[in-house]
Structures are given as C-alpha cells and as structure tokens.
Amino acid sequence: MTGFNQQLTAELSVLRETDLLRELRRVESPAGTRAVIAGRELLNFSSNDYLGLANHPALKAAAIQAVEQWGAGSGASRLVCGSLAVHHELEEALAAFKGTEAALAFSTGYAAAQGAIVALLGKGDVLIVDKLIHACIVDAAKLCGAKLRVFRHNDLNDLEVKLKWAAKQTRNAERGTRNLRPRVLIITESVFSMDGDLAPLRNLVELKERHGAWLMVDEAHATGLFGERRSGLVEEFGLTGRVEIQMATLGKAVGAAGGAICGSRKLVDLLANRARSFVFSTAPVPAAAAAARAGLELIRSQEGETRRQRLWLLVEELKRVLINAGFPPSAVRAPIVPVLVGAEARAMNLSGALREAGAFVPAIRYPTVARGAARLRFTVSADHTAEDLAALGETLAATANRQSPIANA
Ligand SMILES: *Cc1c(COP(=O)(O)O)cnc(C)c1O
C-alpha cells in the first residue's frame, strides 16, 4: 500500500506544480444563478443549465411523479427488464423533438458517444474529428480501433485533405464478410463547448455528401437553444434529413441527465444491439428519464421560447459587460462566452480573485483545452437578471484593476 500511495502522491504533485490540479468544490445549493460554496453565496456564471430548468418546478414534479409510479431504480439493463415505459416515452419525445425516425436514450452523453462510435466503427474504418472535439469522442475514437485523423478547427480545406486520404485508405478494402465498404465518419460539435463558436454545418454536410462519408453532430450545447423547435443547429440549418447521427445531452439546457442518439430506425436498432455502454449498463433511473421528457416539453412551450429569448438578451448583455470591464470575449453565438487568458496560473488567479469578490467563474485548463490556452468560461442562464450582470461587471472591474487578463502582460 505504501508504494501505491507514494506513486499517486508524486503524480498529484506534478499536477499541482503545473497549475493543473483540480479539486472538488462542495456546493450547498441546488443548480441556479447562485451557488453556496464554503458558506458564501456566489453569483454563478459556470453552469450549463442555460434555460434554468434543472431546478424548475415542472421538472421536479415530473421526477417526483416518476419515483412514485416507477420507483427509484430501473432494476436492470434496458435489454433485460429495465426498458420501462418512461424510457420509451422519452425516446418518442426525443425523436419528435429532433425530427428523426427514432432515438435511443443513454445514461449520459459520454455513454452515448462511446456506445455509438464503438458500435459503428472498427479496424479498417476511418474517423475524422474536429481538433476541438469533446473528450468523450476522443476516448471512443481510441477504443473503437478505427484510424483517427484530426482536422484543424472548423477548417473545411483541411477536412477535405483528410477525406481524400481516407478515400485512398479505403478504396480497395472490404469490411467483414458481406462485401461492405469501410466506413468514413466525420464528427463535430455544433456549438463548441469551451469556445462557444459554431461549426459550418451546411458546408460540412455538402462536403461529406460529396465524399460519401457519414456525419455525426454532437449537439450537447445547442439542444434546446437553436431552431424553430429549439432542437439544435442541425434543425436551424435545415439539415435534419442529411445528418446520419445526431447526438444530444439531457443534462445541459434540457435540465435533467442523460444522453441520446437520434437518427434512423435502423441506426437505433443497431445501437440497441451493439452499443456496449447501452447493452451492458443498468437503464437510467425513472426520475431522470421523466425529468428529461418534461424538460423537452418545457423547451417547446411558450415558456421555453420566452426563456430562450431572455437568454439571448443576457448573452449580449454579458458580452457588453465583459468588454466594458476590460475582459474582451471571443466572438461567439452561444451562451458560452470565453475570455482567453493563456497561462494556467493566470487563469487560476483570476478565477480565485473573482470568487473572492463574489462571482463564480471557472478557469478552464488543460486537458479540457490545449496547454497555454487557459480561459475564463462565462455562461449565463435565462434566470440571471440584468442586476446580476451589473454586479458581475463591478466585480470584474475591481479585479481588472489589480490583474490584467492578458497573458504575461
Ligand atoms: C457535456 C458534453 C458531453 C457529455 O455529456 P454528459 O451527459 O455530460 O455525459 C458530450 N459532448 C459535449 C460537447 C459536451 O459538452
């Protein structure tokens, strides 16, 4: 045992020395615009609960009702006897929401990515991902055994180079015993989680069609926010029938927990057989499925539209506040507004100073983003008020007087 803990201590020391050590912060309040941490109430600008649904009475009531009707646990995996009506109702609602034939719900978005990619790709196939793709996709890419290529962020020319390379790799190859062709799958996020920028989805779709590749779009940060049904950027760009695999998470704007893959009936049938994170895992608890379904319903209601409009007004106000306080944000079209800082230590110091002054804004560091590209990541929720943002502005101005946000300035 001594050797074991010595090894881990050495590893933790390296993290601390390089300003990469992370620690859990105990939050003593429910999800919302305030977070009680270490006995102090902070203004919270760190949550992905963009529409303020995580603690909404309608979602709480749905979760409570599901516990009463279905119990606390699901009892087994979906393929054994855990495929409860609440899960099917959620999947029907998801398919209607996304405008696809079918949907499959997973315990988390992470599990959805893992399950889908490992089920669809194997040795001899090619996976091409955007440089800034989420870790869950990178991990699945390693696990599935396909050849992996990374294209420069949102760079269609670089993607085309990779697609031509893939065509050469797969030209004369066969896949398995049924004369199937090797597969080429492109994966991007629609709204990038740490940069808040958007993928050029229309051009991506044209390109993948020209090259006979498939496309998977991770809509973790777009679901609930874009499009007439508010189902995401694929819908907003009118591409629903042209994207093979749509991935969503249910723990961000939807306000609950879980992940989903939406697409054709064949896709869902195959994943229910082959997605290992689905097959070999206990079904999500009934409360999570019911809360997610209530979240989707709320998003599609008039209240959902009102919340979304409020959110966009607050995003614009947040950008103004940041500029006025000397923290120029990146150009974004999302409720994720990063301020690039550079050095990890500097981001940590700024985040700490803001916390001291009453605002909770996380410092995002490697390995979530590249080394030396640390940033403050501001997010807003529809429940924030103009006063909250004014208070943030004052806090920022006071902090900026003491510390410049520009790296090494
Ligand atoms: C959060 C996130 C996921 C993972 O979803 P969880 O439900 O939290 O596991 C996947 N992709 C992106 C882009 C994300 O931001």
CSV table of C-alpha atoms and ligand atoms in Angstrom, one decimal:
chain,number,residue,atom,x,y,z
A,1,MET,CA,0.0,0.0,0.0
A,2,THR,CA,2.8,2.5,0.8
A,3,GLY,CA,4.3,2.2,-2.7
A,4,PHE,CA,0.8,2.7,-4.2
A,5,ASN,CA,0.1,6.0,-2.4
A,6,GLN,CA,3.7,7.2,-3.0
A,7,GLN,CA,3.2,6.8,-6.7
A,8,LEU,CA,-0.1,8.7,-6.6
A,9,THR,CA,1.3,11.5,-4.4
A,10,ALA,CA,4.1,12.0,-7.0
A,11,GLU,CA,1.6,12.3,-9.8
A,12,LEU,CA,-0.6,14.7,-7.8
A,13,SER,CA,2.5,16.8,-7.1
A,14,VAL,CA,3.2,17.2,-10.8
A,15,LEU,CA,-0.4,18.4,-11.3
A,16,ARG,CA,-0.1,20.9,-8.5
A,17,GLU,CA,3.3,22.2,-9.7
A,18,THR,CA,2.0,22.7,-13.3
A,19,ASP,CA,-1.2,24.5,-12.1
A,20,LEU,CA,-3.3,21.7,-13.4
A,21,LEU,CA,-4.5,20.2,-10.1
A,22,ARG,CA,-8.3,20.1,-9.8
A,23,GLU,CA,-10.3,19.9,-6.6
A,24,LEU,CA,-14.0,19.2,-6.0
A,25,ARG,CA,-15.8,22.2,-4.6
A,26,ARG,CA,-18.7,21.3,-2.3
A,27,VAL,CA,-21.8,23.2,-3.4
A,28,GLU,CA,-24.5,23.6,-0.7
A,29,SER,CA,-27.3,24.8,-3.0
A,30,PRO,CA,-29.3,23.5,-6.0
A,31,ALA,CA,-28.4,24.3,-9.6
A,32,GLY,CA,-29.1,28.0,-10.2
A,33,THR,CA,-27.8,31.5,-10.6
A,34,ARG,CA,-26.4,31.4,-7.1
A,35,ALA,CA,-24.0,28.8,-5.7
A,36,VAL,CA,-23.4,28.5,-1.9
A,37,ILE,CA,-19.7,27.4,-1.6
A,38,ALA,CA,-17.8,27.3,1.7
A,39,GLY,CA,-20.7,29.1,3.4
A,40,ARG,CA,-20.7,32.0,0.9
A,41,GLU,CA,-23.3,32.7,-1.7
A,42,LEU,CA,-21.6,33.4,-5.1
A,43,LEU,CA,-23.1,34.6,-8.3
A,44,ASN,CA,-22.8,31.6,-10.5
A,45,PHE,CA,-21.6,32.0,-14.1
A,46,SER,CA,-20.4,28.5,-14.6
A,47,SER,CA,-23.4,26.3,-15.2
A,48,ASN,CA,-24.6,24.6,-18.4
A,49,ASP,CA,-28.2,24.9,-17.2
A,50,TYR,CA,-28.8,27.5,-19.9
A,51,LEU,CA,-32.6,27.7,-19.6
A,52,GLY,CA,-32.8,27.4,-15.8
A,53,LEU,CA,-34.6,24.1,-16.0
A,54,ALA,CA,-32.5,21.9,-13.6
A,55,ASN,CA,-34.4,23.2,-10.6
A,56,HIS,CA,-37.6,24.1,-12.4
A,57,PRO,CA,-40.9,23.1,-10.6
A,58,ALA,CA,-42.2,21.3,-13.7
A,59,LEU,CA,-39.1,19.0,-14.0
A,60,LYS,CA,-39.0,18.4,-10.2
A,61,ALA,CA,-42.7,17.4,-10.3
A,62,ALA,CA,-42.1,15.0,-13.2
A,63,ALA,CA,-39.2,13.4,-11.4
A,64,ILE,CA,-41.2,13.0,-8.2
A,65,GLN,CA,-44.1,11.6,-10.0
A,66,ALA,CA,-41.8,9.1,-11.8
A,67,VAL,CA,-40.4,7.9,-8.5
A,68,GLU,CA,-43.9,7.4,-7.1
A,69,GLN,CA,-45.0,5.5,-10.2
A,70,TRP,CA,-41.8,3.7,-11.2
A,71,GLY,CA,-39.6,3.6,-8.1
A,72,ALA,CA,-36.1,4.8,-7.5
A,73,GLY,CA,-34.2,2.4,-9.8
A,74,SER,CA,-34.9,0.7,-13.1
A,75,GLY,CA,-33.8,-2.8,-11.9
A,76,ALA,CA,-31.8,-4.0,-14.9
A,77,SER,CA,-30.4,-3.0,-18.3
A,78,ARG,CA,-32.8,-2.0,-21.0
A,79,LEU,CA,-32.4,-5.3,-22.9
A,80,VAL,CA,-33.2,-7.4,-19.8
A,81,CYS,CA,-36.2,-6.0,-18.0
A,82,GLY,CA,-35.3,-2.3,-17.4
A,83,SER,CA,-36.9,-0.9,-20.6
A,84,LEU,CA,-39.7,0.9,-18.7
A,85,ALA,CA,-42.4,2.9,-20.4
A,86,VAL,CA,-40.8,6.1,-19.1
A,87,HIS,CA,-37.7,5.4,-21.2
A,88,HIS,CA,-39.8,4.7,-24.3
A,89,GLU,CA,-41.8,7.9,-23.8
A,90,LEU,CA,-38.6,9.8,-23.5
A,91,GLU,CA,-37.3,8.3,-26.8
A,92,GLU,CA,-40.6,9.0,-28.6
A,93,ALA,CA,-40.4,12.6,-27.4
A,94,LEU,CA,-36.7,12.9,-28.4
A,95,ALA,CA,-37.4,11.6,-31.9
A,96,ALA,CA,-40.3,14.1,-32.4
A,97,PHE,CA,-38.2,16.9,-31.0
A,98,LYS,CA,-35.2,16.2,-33.2
A,99,GLY,CA,-37.4,15.3,-36.2
A,100,THR,CA,-35.9,11.9,-36.7
A,101,GLU,CA,-37.4,8.4,-37.1
A,102,ALA,CA,-36.1,7.2,-33.8
A,103,ALA,CA,-34.0,7.9,-30.7
A,104,LEU,CA,-32.1,5.9,-28.1
A,105,ALA,CA,-31.5,7.2,-24.6
A,106,PHE,CA,-28.3,6.6,-22.7
A,107,SER,CA,-27.3,7.3,-19.1
A,108,THR,CA,-25.0,10.1,-20.1
A,109,GLY,CA,-23.9,11.9,-23.2
A,110,TYR,CA,-20.5,10.4,-22.6
A,111,ALA,CA,-22.0,6.9,-22.8
A,112,ALA,CA,-24.0,7.8,-25.9
A,113,ALA,CA,-20.8,8.9,-27.7
A,114,GLN,CA,-18.9,5.8,-26.6
A,115,GLY,CA,-21.7,3.4,-27.5
A,116,ALA,CA,-22.4,4.9,-30.9
A,117,ILE,CA,-18.9,5.2,-32.1
A,118,VAL,CA,-17.7,1.8,-30.9
A,119,ALA,CA,-20.8,0.2,-32.4
A,120,LEU,CA,-20.4,1.8,-35.8
A,121,LEU,CA,-16.6,1.8,-36.4
A,122,GLY,CA,-13.9,-0.7,-36.2
A,123,LYS,CA,-10.5,-1.7,-37.6
A,124,GLY,CA,-10.1,-0.6,-41.2
A,125,ASP,CA,-12.6,2.3,-40.9
A,126,VAL,CA,-11.6,5.9,-40.7
A,127,LEU,CA,-12.8,8.5,-38.1
A,128,ILE,CA,-12.2,12.2,-38.8
A,129,VAL,CA,-12.8,14.7,-36.0
A,130,ASP,CA,-12.5,18.4,-35.4
A,131,LYS,CA,-9.4,19.4,-33.4
A,132,LEU,CA,-11.6,20.8,-30.6
A,133,ILE,CA,-14.0,17.8,-30.3
A,134,HIS,CA,-15.1,16.8,-26.8
A,135,ALA,CA,-13.1,14.2,-24.8
A,136,CYS,CA,-15.9,11.6,-24.9
A,137,ILE,CA,-15.4,11.4,-28.7
A,138,VAL,CA,-11.6,11.2,-28.4
A,139,ASP,CA,-11.9,8.4,-25.9
A,140,ALA,CA,-14.4,6.5,-28.1
A,141,ALA,CA,-12.1,7.0,-31.1
A,142,LYS,CA,-9.2,5.3,-29.3
A,143,LEU,CA,-11.5,2.5,-28.2
A,144,CYS,CA,-13.1,1.7,-31.5
A,145,GLY,CA,-9.9,0.8,-33.3
A,146,ALA,CA,-10.6,2.9,-36.5
A,147,LYS,CA,-7.8,5.0,-38.0
A,148,LEU,CA,-8.1,8.5,-36.5
A,149,ARG,CA,-7.5,11.8,-38.3
A,150,VAL,CA,-7.9,15.3,-36.8
A,151,PHE,CA,-8.8,18.3,-38.9
A,152,ARG,CA,-8.0,21.9,-37.9
A,153,HIS,CA,-10.8,23.5,-36.1
A,154,ASN,CA,-13.7,24.3,-38.5
A,155,ASP,CA,-11.3,24.1,-41.4
A,156,LEU,CA,-13.1,22.6,-44.4
A,157,ASN,CA,-10.0,22.6,-46.6
A,158,ASP,CA,-8.1,20.6,-44.0
A,159,LEU,CA,-11.1,18.3,-43.7
A,160,GLU,CA,-11.1,17.7,-47.4
A,161,VAL,CA,-7.4,16.7,-47.3
A,162,LYS,CA,-8.3,14.1,-44.7
A,163,LEU,CA,-11.3,12.9,-46.7
A,164,LYS,CA,-9.1,12.3,-49.7
A,165,TRP,CA,-6.6,10.4,-47.5
A,166,ALA,CA,-9.5,8.3,-46.2
A,167,ALA,CA,-10.7,7.5,-49.7
A,168,LYS,CA,-7.2,6.2,-50.6
A,169,GLN,CA,-7.1,4.1,-47.4
A,170,THR,CA,-10.5,2.5,-48.0
A,171,ARG,CA,-10.6,2.3,-51.9
A,172,ASN,CA,-9.9,-1.3,-52.4
A,173,ALA,CA,-10.7,-2.6,-48.9
A,174,GLU,CA,-13.6,-4.7,-47.8
A,175,ARG,CA,-15.4,-4.6,-44.5
A,176,GLY,CA,-16.1,-8.0,-43.0
A,177,THR,CA,-17.6,-10.9,-44.9
A,178,ARG,CA,-20.6,-9.2,-46.6
A,179,ASN,CA,-18.7,-7.1,-49.1
A,180,LEU,CA,-19.4,-4.0,-47.1
A,181,ARG,CA,-17.2,-0.9,-47.7
A,182,PRO,CA,-15.1,0.5,-45.0
A,183,ARG,CA,-16.7,3.4,-43.3
A,184,VAL,CA,-15.6,7.0,-43.1
A,185,LEU,CA,-17.2,9.0,-40.2
A,186,ILE,CA,-16.8,12.7,-39.6
A,187,ILE,CA,-17.6,14.1,-36.1
A,188,THR,CA,-18.0,17.7,-35.0
A,189,GLU,CA,-19.8,19.6,-32.3
A,190,SER,CA,-22.4,22.1,-33.5
A,191,VAL,CA,-21.7,24.6,-30.6
A,192,PHE,CA,-18.2,24.1,-29.3
A,193,SER,CA,-18.3,23.6,-25.5
A,194,MET,CA,-15.2,25.6,-24.5
A,195,ASP,CA,-15.1,28.2,-27.3
A,196,GLY,CA,-18.8,28.9,-27.9
A,197,ASP,CA,-18.4,29.1,-31.7
A,198,LEU,CA,-20.4,27.2,-34.3
A,199,ALA,CA,-19.5,24.6,-36.8
A,200,PRO,CA,-20.1,25.4,-40.5
A,201,LEU,CA,-22.7,22.6,-40.7
A,202,ARG,CA,-24.1,23.4,-44.1
A,203,ASN,CA,-20.7,23.2,-45.8
A,204,LEU,CA,-19.8,20.2,-43.7
A,205,VAL,CA,-22.9,18.3,-45.0
A,206,GLU,CA,-22.1,19.2,-48.6
A,207,LEU,CA,-18.6,18.1,-48.2
A,208,LYS,CA,-19.4,14.7,-46.6
A,209,GLU,CA,-22.0,14.0,-49.2
A,210,ARG,CA,-19.5,14.7,-52.0
A,211,HIS,CA,-17.1,12.3,-50.4
A,212,GLY,CA,-19.6,9.6,-49.4
A,213,ALA,CA,-18.8,9.9,-45.7
A,214,TRP,CA,-21.1,9.9,-42.7
A,215,LEU,CA,-21.6,12.8,-40.3
A,216,MET,CA,-22.2,12.7,-36.5
A,217,VAL,CA,-23.0,16.0,-34.8
A,218,ASP,CA,-22.7,16.4,-31.0
A,219,GLU,CA,-25.4,19.0,-30.1
A,220,ALA,CA,-24.6,19.0,-26.3
A,221,HIS,CA,-24.6,22.8,-26.2
A,222,ALA,CA,-27.1,23.5,-28.9
A,223,THR,CA,-30.0,21.3,-27.9
A,224,GLY,CA,-32.8,23.5,-26.5
A,225,LEU,CA,-31.3,26.7,-27.9
A,226,PHE,CA,-31.5,26.7,-31.7
A,227,GLY,CA,-34.1,26.0,-34.4
A,228,GLU,CA,-37.8,26.6,-34.6
A,229,ARG,CA,-38.5,23.5,-32.3
A,230,ARG,CA,-35.3,24.6,-30.4
A,231,SER,CA,-33.9,21.1,-31.0
A,232,GLY,CA,-30.4,22.3,-32.2
A,233,LEU,CA,-28.3,23.7,-35.0
A,234,VAL,CA,-29.0,20.8,-37.4
A,235,GLU,CA,-32.6,21.8,-37.3
A,236,GLU,CA,-31.8,25.5,-37.6
A,237,PHE,CA,-29.8,24.9,-40.7
A,238,GLY,CA,-32.5,22.6,-42.2
A,239,LEU,CA,-30.2,19.6,-42.3
A,240,THR,CA,-32.2,17.1,-40.3
A,241,GLY,CA,-32.6,14.5,-43.1
A,242,ARG,CA,-28.9,14.8,-44.1
A,243,VAL,CA,-27.0,14.1,-40.8
A,244,GLU,CA,-26.7,10.4,-40.1
A,245,ILE,CA,-26.2,10.6,-36.4
A,246,GLN,CA,-27.4,13.4,-34.1
A,247,MET,CA,-26.2,13.3,-30.5
A,248,ALA,CA,-27.7,15.2,-27.7
A,249,THR,CA,-27.2,15.6,-24.0
A,250,LEU,CA,-30.0,15.9,-21.5
A,251,GLY,CA,-28.0,17.4,-18.6
A,252,LYS,CA,-27.5,20.9,-20.1
A,253,ALA,CA,-30.3,23.1,-21.4
A,254,VAL,CA,-32.7,20.2,-21.0
A,255,GLY,CA,-32.1,20.3,-17.3
A,256,ALA,CA,-32.0,16.6,-16.4
A,257,ALA,CA,-29.4,13.9,-17.0
A,258,GLY,CA,-28.6,11.5,-19.9
A,259,GLY,CA,-27.6,11.4,-23.5
A,260,ALA,CA,-29.3,10.4,-26.7
A,261,ILE,CA,-28.5,9.3,-30.3
A,262,CYS,CA,-31.2,10.4,-32.8
A,263,GLY,CA,-31.5,9.2,-36.4
A,264,SER,CA,-33.0,6.4,-38.5
A,265,ARG,CA,-34.8,3.4,-37.1
A,266,LYS,CA,-32.0,1.2,-38.4
A,267,LEU,CA,-29.4,3.2,-36.5
A,268,VAL,CA,-31.3,2.9,-33.3
A,269,ASP,CA,-32.0,-0.9,-33.9
A,270,LEU,CA,-28.3,-1.4,-34.5
A,271,LEU,CA,-27.2,0.6,-31.4
A,272,ALA,CA,-29.6,-1.3,-29.2
A,273,ASN,CA,-27.7,-4.4,-30.2
A,274,ARG,CA,-24.2,-3.2,-30.5
A,275,ALA,CA,-23.7,-0.1,-28.3
A,276,ARG,CA,-21.8,-1.6,-25.3
A,277,SER,CA,-22.5,1.3,-23.0
A,278,PHE,CA,-26.2,0.8,-23.6
A,279,VAL,CA,-26.3,-3.1,-23.6
A,280,PHE,CA,-24.1,-3.6,-20.5
A,281,SER,CA,-25.4,-0.9,-18.3
A,282,THR,CA,-28.4,-0.5,-16.0
A,283,ALA,CA,-31.2,1.6,-17.5
A,284,PRO,CA,-31.3,5.3,-16.4
A,285,VAL,CA,-33.3,5.9,-13.3
A,286,PRO,CA,-37.0,6.6,-14.0
A,287,ALA,CA,-36.7,10.1,-12.4
A,288,ALA,CA,-34.0,11.1,-14.9
A,289,ALA,CA,-36.0,10.0,-17.9
A,290,ALA,CA,-39.2,11.7,-16.7
A,291,ALA,CA,-37.4,14.9,-15.9
A,292,ALA,CA,-35.7,15.0,-19.3
A,293,ARG,CA,-39.1,14.5,-21.0
A,294,ALA,CA,-40.6,17.3,-19.0
A,295,GLY,CA,-37.5,19.4,-20.0
A,296,LEU,CA,-38.2,18.8,-23.7
A,297,GLU,CA,-41.9,19.7,-23.2
A,298,LEU,CA,-41.0,22.9,-21.4
A,299,ILE,CA,-38.5,23.8,-24.1
A,300,ARG,CA,-41.2,23.5,-26.8
A,301,SER,CA,-43.7,25.5,-24.8
A,302,GLN,CA,-44.3,29.3,-24.8
A,303,GLU,CA,-42.3,29.5,-21.6
A,304,GLY,CA,-39.4,27.8,-23.3
A,305,GLU,CA,-39.4,30.3,-26.1
A,306,THR,CA,-39.6,33.2,-23.5
A,307,ARG,CA,-36.7,31.7,-21.6
A,308,ARG,CA,-34.7,31.3,-24.8
A,309,GLN,CA,-35.3,34.9,-25.8
A,310,ARG,CA,-34.3,36.1,-22.4
A,311,LEU,CA,-31.1,34.0,-22.6
A,312,TRP,CA,-30.0,35.6,-25.9
A,313,LEU,CA,-30.6,39.1,-24.5
A,314,LEU,CA,-28.5,38.2,-21.4
A,315,VAL,CA,-25.7,36.8,-23.7
A,316,GLU,CA,-25.5,40.2,-25.5
A,317,GLU,CA,-25.5,42.0,-22.1
A,318,LEU,CA,-22.8,39.7,-20.8
A,319,LYS,CA,-20.6,40.5,-23.8
A,320,ARG,CA,-21.1,44.2,-23.2
A,321,VAL,CA,-20.2,43.9,-19.5
A,322,LEU,CA,-17.0,41.9,-20.3
A,323,ILE,CA,-15.9,44.5,-22.9
A,324,ASN,CA,-16.6,47.4,-20.6
A,325,ALA,CA,-14.6,45.7,-17.8
A,326,GLY,CA,-11.6,45.1,-20.0
A,327,PHE,CA,-12.1,41.4,-20.5
A,328,PRO,CA,-12.8,41.2,-24.2
A,329,PRO,CA,-14.5,37.9,-25.0
A,330,SER,CA,-14.1,35.8,-28.1
A,331,ALA,CA,-16.8,36.3,-30.8
A,332,VAL,CA,-19.5,33.7,-30.0
A,333,ARG,CA,-23.1,32.9,-30.8
A,334,ALA,CA,-23.8,30.8,-27.8
A,335,PRO,CA,-24.4,31.3,-24.0
A,336,ILE,CA,-20.7,30.2,-23.6
A,337,VAL,CA,-18.5,33.3,-23.6
A,338,PRO,CA,-14.8,32.5,-23.1
A,339,VAL,CA,-12.2,35.1,-22.3
A,340,LEU,CA,-8.8,33.7,-23.3
A,341,VAL,CA,-6.1,34.2,-20.7
A,342,GLY,CA,-3.3,32.0,-21.8
A,343,ALA,CA,-1.2,30.7,-18.8
A,344,GLU,CA,-2.9,28.2,-16.5
A,345,ALA,CA,-1.6,30.0,-13.3
A,346,ARG,CA,-3.0,33.3,-14.6
A,347,ALA,CA,-6.5,31.8,-15.2
A,348,MET,CA,-6.5,30.3,-11.8
A,349,ASN,CA,-5.5,33.6,-10.1
A,350,LEU,CA,-8.2,35.5,-12.0
A,351,SER,CA,-10.9,32.9,-11.1
A,352,GLY,CA,-9.7,33.0,-7.5
A,353,ALA,CA,-9.9,36.8,-7.4
A,354,LEU,CA,-13.4,36.7,-8.9
A,355,ARG,CA,-14.5,34.1,-6.4
A,356,GLU,CA,-13.2,36.3,-3.5
A,357,ALA,CA,-15.2,39.1,-4.9
A,358,GLY,CA,-18.4,37.0,-5.1
A,359,ALA,CA,-18.6,35.6,-8.6
A,360,PHE,CA,-18.0,32.0,-9.6
A,361,VAL,CA,-16.3,31.8,-13.0
A,362,PRO,CA,-14.3,28.7,-13.7
A,363,ALA,CA,-10.8,28.6,-15.1
A,364,ILE,CA,-10.7,26.1,-17.9
A,365,ARG,CA,-7.3,24.5,-18.3
A,366,TYR,CA,-5.5,21.6,-19.9
A,367,PRO,CA,-6.6,18.8,-20.6
A,368,THR,CA,-10.0,20.4,-21.3
A,369,VAL,CA,-8.4,22.9,-23.6
A,370,ALA,CA,-4.8,23.0,-25.1
A,371,ARG,CA,-1.9,23.8,-22.8
A,372,GLY,CA,-1.3,27.6,-22.7
A,373,ALA,CA,-4.9,28.3,-23.9
A,374,ALA,CA,-6.5,28.6,-20.4
A,375,ARG,CA,-9.5,30.7,-20.2
A,376,LEU,CA,-12.3,32.0,-18.0
A,377,ARG,CA,-15.5,30.5,-19.3
A,378,PHE,CA,-18.6,32.6,-18.5
A,379,THR,CA,-22.0,31.1,-19.0
A,380,VAL,CA,-25.4,32.6,-18.4
A,381,SER,CA,-28.8,31.2,-17.7
A,382,ALA,CA,-32.2,32.5,-18.5
A,383,ASP,CA,-32.7,33.0,-14.8
A,384,HIS,CA,-29.9,35.6,-14.5
A,385,THR,CA,-31.1,39.2,-14.1
A,386,ALA,CA,-29.7,42.5,-15.5
A,387,GLU,CA,-28.7,43.3,-11.9
A,388,ASP,CA,-26.7,40.0,-11.7
A,389,LEU,CA,-24.7,41.1,-14.8
A,390,ALA,CA,-24.2,44.6,-13.5
A,391,ALA,CA,-22.8,43.1,-10.3
A,392,LEU,CA,-20.5,40.9,-12.3
A,393,GLY,CA,-19.3,44.0,-14.2
A,394,GLU,CA,-18.4,45.7,-11.0
A,395,THR,CA,-16.6,42.6,-9.7
A,396,LEU,CA,-14.7,42.3,-13.0
A,397,ALA,CA,-13.7,46.0,-13.0
A,398,ALA,CA,-12.4,45.7,-9.4
A,399,THR,CA,-10.4,42.6,-10.3
A,400,ALA,CA,-9.1,44.0,-13.6
A,401,ASN,CA,-7.7,47.0,-11.7
A,402,ARG,CA,-5.5,44.5,-9.8
A,403,GLN,CA,-4.8,41.9,-12.6
A,404,SER,CA,-4.6,42.2,-16.3
A,405,PRO,CA,-6.4,39.4,-18.1
A,406,ILE,CA,-4.0,39.4,-20.9
A,407,ALA,CA,-1.4,36.6,-20.7
A,408,ASN,CA,2.0,37.7,-19.5
A,409,ALA,CA,1.0,41.4,-19.7
B,1,LIG,C1,-21.1,17.6,-21.7
B,1,LIG,C2,-20.7,17.1,-23.0
B,1,LIG,C3,-20.8,15.8,-23.4
B,1,LIG,C4,-21.1,14.7,-22.3
B,1,LIG,O1,-22.4,14.7,-21.9
B,1,LIG,P1,-22.8,14.2,-20.4
B,1,LIG,O2,-24.2,14.0,-20.5
B,1,LIG,O3,-22.4,15.3,-19.5
B,1,LIG,O4,-22.0,13.0,-20.2
B,1,LIG,C5,-20.5,15.4,-24.7
B,1,LIG,N1,-20.2,16.3,-25.6
B,1,LIG,C6,-20.0,17.6,-25.3
B,1,LIG,C7,-19.7,18.5,-26.4
B,1,LIG,C8,-20.3,18.0,-24.0
B,1,LIG,O5,-20.2,19.3,-23.7
